[in-house]
């Protein structure tokens, strides 16, 4: 195991470790972020891998937006139980997992409102918000602020959460661009977007 990360999704965490290696090899500027943190399972790897970068963590820390969840349930993309499960978190639970606590900036609330005017650039971002509207907003904010050579990991792109791929397609159409994409065969079909 190269990166020394979790075996719960070997492909995801090892591809992440290799992306980190490239980022440091190229001495990229920019900070790191995750949109969709839940209890910080993946965020802990991001924080630990980048000891010299501010790590922004975006989540309501209270589950999905009710209207967005309803839309997705009506489209058959998820169930009540799925929505309920992601309410079971809070900020202290997340912070307990972080190795470099001094680097963590919590951006609590519904994204994009939770940005509150934040301006920064990024060398690594994990988008893990499951639903079309939020993935789209995440792309709109983070892709233009991604450093050249940086990576966006979009979780669930090739999964039952059909809104994720739709959001990426819509973003490309609306922005009239073709993202540089590499799909992973990890547990939840992560899409890696490079710049
Ligand atoms: C699948 S979970 C994230 C899992 C997490 N990355 C992990 O490693 O376990 C999705 C999270 O996205 C959050 N979320 C979804 N849409 C959001 C939005 N627009 N703003 C803030 N948080 C959002 C939910 O509250 C939930 O905690």
Coordinates of C-alpha atoms and ligand atoms in Angstrom, one line a residue:
X1 CA 0.0 0.0 0.0
X2 CA 1.7 3.2 -1.2
X3 CA -0.1 5.9 0.7
X4 CA -0.7 4.0 3.9
X5 CA -4.4 4.9 3.7
X6 CA -7.6 3.1 4.4
X7 CA -8.4 -0.3 2.9
X8 CA -12.1 0.5 2.9
X9 CA -11.7 1.9 -0.7
X10 CA -8.2 1.0 -1.7
X11 CA -8.5 2.4 -5.3
X12 CA -9.9 5.7 -4.2
X13 CA -7.4 6.3 -1.4
X14 CA -4.3 5.0 -3.3
X15 CA -5.2 7.1 -6.4
X16 CA -5.5 10.1 -4.0
X17 CA -2.1 9.3 -2.6
X18 CA -0.6 9.3 -6.1
X19 CA -2.3 12.6 -6.9
X20 CA -0.8 14.1 -3.8
X21 CA 2.6 12.9 -4.9
X22 CA 2.2 14.7 -8.2
X23 CA 1.0 17.9 -6.5
X24 CA 4.1 18.1 -4.4
X25 CA 6.4 17.1 -7.2
X26 CA 5.1 20.1 -9.1
X27 CA 5.1 22.3 -6.0
X28 CA 1.6 23.5 -6.8
X29 CA 0.2 26.5 -5.0
X30 CA -3.3 26.6 -3.7
X31 CA -5.1 25.0 -0.7
X32 CA -7.3 22.0 -0.4
X33 CA -11.0 21.4 0.3
X34 CA -13.8 18.9 0.6
X35 CA -17.4 19.8 -0.2
X36 CA -19.5 17.1 1.5
X37 CA -17.7 16.0 4.6
X38 CA -20.2 14.1 6.7
X39 CA -18.1 12.6 9.5
X40 CA -14.8 13.4 7.9
X41 CA -13.9 9.9 6.7
X42 CA -12.2 11.1 3.5
X43 CA -11.4 14.6 4.8
X44 CA -9.0 13.1 7.4
X45 CA -6.8 11.8 4.5
X46 CA -6.9 15.2 2.8
X47 CA -5.8 17.0 6.0
X48 CA -3.1 14.4 6.8
X49 CA -1.7 14.5 3.3
X50 CA -1.3 18.3 3.1
X51 CA 0.4 19.4 6.3
X52 CA 1.3 22.8 4.8
X53 CA -2.2 23.6 3.2
X54 CA -5.3 25.2 4.6
X55 CA -8.0 22.5 4.5
X56 CA -11.5 23.9 4.0
X57 CA -14.4 21.6 5.0
X58 CA -17.8 22.5 3.6
X59 CA -21.0 20.8 4.9
X60 CA -24.2 21.7 6.6
X61 CA -23.1 19.1 9.2
X62 CA -26.9 18.5 9.4
X63 CA -27.6 16.5 6.2
X64 CA -29.0 17.5 2.8
X65 CA -31.1 20.4 2.0
X66 CA -34.8 19.3 2.2
X67 CA -35.8 20.6 -1.2
X68 CA -32.8 19.1 -3.0
X69 CA -33.4 15.8 -1.2
X70 CA -37.0 15.7 -2.2
X71 CA -36.2 16.4 -5.9
X72 CA -33.6 13.5 -5.8
X73 CA -36.1 11.1 -4.1
X74 CA -38.8 11.9 -6.6
X75 CA -36.3 11.1 -9.4
X76 CA -35.7 7.7 -7.7
X77 CA -32.0 8.5 -6.9
X78 CA -32.2 7.8 -3.2
X79 CA -34.5 6.8 -0.3
X80 CA -35.7 8.4 2.9
X81 CA -33.2 6.2 4.9
X82 CA -30.3 7.5 2.8
X83 CA -31.3 11.1 3.6
X84 CA -31.8 10.4 7.3
X85 CA -28.4 8.7 7.6
X86 CA -26.4 11.8 6.6
X87 CA -28.0 13.9 9.4
X88 CA -25.9 11.9 11.9
X89 CA -22.9 14.1 12.3
X90 CA -21.5 17.3 13.9
X91 CA -18.4 19.5 13.7
X92 CA -16.6 18.1 16.9
X93 CA -16.9 14.5 15.5
X94 CA -15.2 15.7 12.3
X95 CA -12.5 17.7 14.1
X96 CA -11.5 14.7 16.3
X97 CA -10.3 12.9 13.2
X98 CA -8.0 15.7 11.9
X99 CA -4.2 15.4 12.3
X100 CA -3.4 19.0 11.5
X101 CA -6.3 20.8 13.3
X102 CA -4.6 24.2 12.9
X103 CA -5.1 23.9 9.1
X104 CA -8.9 23.2 9.3
X105 CA -11.4 25.9 8.3
X106 CA -15.0 24.8 8.8
X107 CA -17.4 26.4 6.3
X108 CA -20.7 25.3 7.8
X109 CA -24.0 25.8 6.0
X110 CA -25.6 25.1 2.6
X111 CA -23.2 25.5 -0.2
X112 CA -22.8 27.9 -2.1
X113 CA -24.2 30.3 0.6
X114 CA -21.6 28.9 3.0
X115 CA -18.8 30.4 0.9
X116 CA -19.5 33.8 2.4
X117 CA -17.3 35.5 -0.1
X118 CA -14.3 33.1 0.3
X119 CA -11.6 33.6 -2.4
X120 CA -8.8 31.2 -2.7
X121 CA -7.2 28.8 -5.2
X122 CA -7.0 25.0 -4.8
X123 CA -4.6 22.2 -5.8
X124 CA -6.9 19.4 -4.6
X125 CA -10.7 19.4 -4.0
X126 CA -13.1 16.5 -3.2
X127 CA -16.7 17.0 -4.3
X128 CA -18.9 14.5 -2.5
X129 CA -22.4 16.0 -2.2
X130 CA -24.3 13.3 -4.0
X131 CA -26.9 15.4 -5.8
X132 CA -27.1 17.3 -9.1
X133 CA -27.7 20.8 -7.9
X134 CA -24.9 20.8 -5.3
X135 CA -22.3 19.1 -7.5
X136 CA -23.1 21.7 -10.2
X137 CA -22.5 24.5 -7.7
X138 CA -19.3 22.9 -6.5
X139 CA -18.0 22.7 -10.0
X140 CA -19.0 26.3 -10.7
X141 CA -17.0 27.5 -7.8
X142 CA -14.0 25.2 -7.6
X143 CA -13.1 24.4 -11.2
X144 CA -12.2 28.0 -12.2
X145 CA -10.1 28.2 -9.0
X146 CA -8.2 25.0 -9.5
X147 CA -4.5 25.4 -10.1
X148 CA -3.1 24.1 -13.3
X149 CA -2.0 20.5 -12.5
X150 CA -4.5 20.3 -9.7
X151 CA -7.2 17.6 -9.2
X152 CA -10.9 17.5 -8.5
X153 CA -12.2 14.1 -7.2
X154 CA -15.9 13.8 -7.9
X155 CA -17.3 11.0 -5.9
X156 CA -20.3 8.8 -7.2
X157 CA -19.9 9.9 -10.8
X158 CA -20.4 6.3 -12.0
X159 CA -22.9 5.2 -9.4
X160 CA -26.7 5.0 -8.7
X161 CA -26.6 8.7 -7.7
X162 CA -27.5 9.7 -11.3
X163 CA -27.5 13.4 -10.6
X164 CA -23.7 13.5 -10.2
X165 CA -22.9 12.7 -13.9
X166 CA -25.8 14.9 -15.0
X167 CA -24.3 17.8 -13.1
X168 CA -20.9 17.3 -14.8
X169 CA -22.5 17.0 -18.3
X170 CA -24.5 20.2 -17.6
X171 CA -21.5 22.1 -16.4
X172 CA -19.6 21.2 -19.6
X173 CA -22.5 22.2 -21.8
X174 CA -23.2 25.5 -19.9
X175 CA -19.5 26.5 -19.8
X176 CA -18.9 25.3 -23.3
X177 CA -15.8 23.3 -22.2
X178 CA -14.6 19.8 -22.2
X179 CA -13.1 18.8 -18.9
X180 CA -10.0 16.6 -18.8
X181 CA -11.5 13.4 -17.1
X182 CA -10.3 10.1 -15.8
X183 CA -12.9 7.8 -14.3
X184 CA -11.7 5.5 -11.5
X185 CA -12.9 1.9 -10.8
X186 CA -13.2 2.6 -7.1
X187 CA -16.1 1.6 -5.0
X188 CA -18.3 4.6 -5.9
X189 CA -17.1 5.5 -9.4
X190 CA -15.1 8.6 -8.6
X191 CA -14.3 10.9 -11.6
X192 CA -11.0 12.6 -11.5
X193 CA -10.9 16.0 -13.2
X194 CA -7.5 17.4 -14.0
X195 CA -6.6 20.9 -15.1
Ligands
LIG1 C1 -22.0 11.3 1.1 S1 -21.8 12.5 2.3 C2 -20.1 12.9 2.3 C3 -19.3 11.7 2.7 C4 -17.9 12.1 3.1 N1 -17.1 12.7 2.0 C5 -17.1 11.0 3.7 O1 -15.9 10.8 3.5 O2 -17.7 10.2 4.4 C6 -22.6 13.9 1.6 C7 -22.5 15.1 2.5 O3 -22.8 16.2 1.7 C8 -23.5 17.2 2.5 N2 -24.1 18.2 1.5 C9 -24.8 17.8 0.4 N3 -25.2 19.0 -0.3 C10 -24.6 20.0 0.4 C11 -24.6 21.4 0.2 N4 -25.2 22.0 -0.9 N5 -24.0 22.2 1.1 C12 -23.3 21.6 2.2 N6 -23.3 20.3 2.4 C13 -23.9 19.5 1.5 C14 -24.4 16.4 3.3 O4 -24.8 17.1 4.5 C15 -23.6 15.1 3.6 O5 -22.9 15.3 4.9

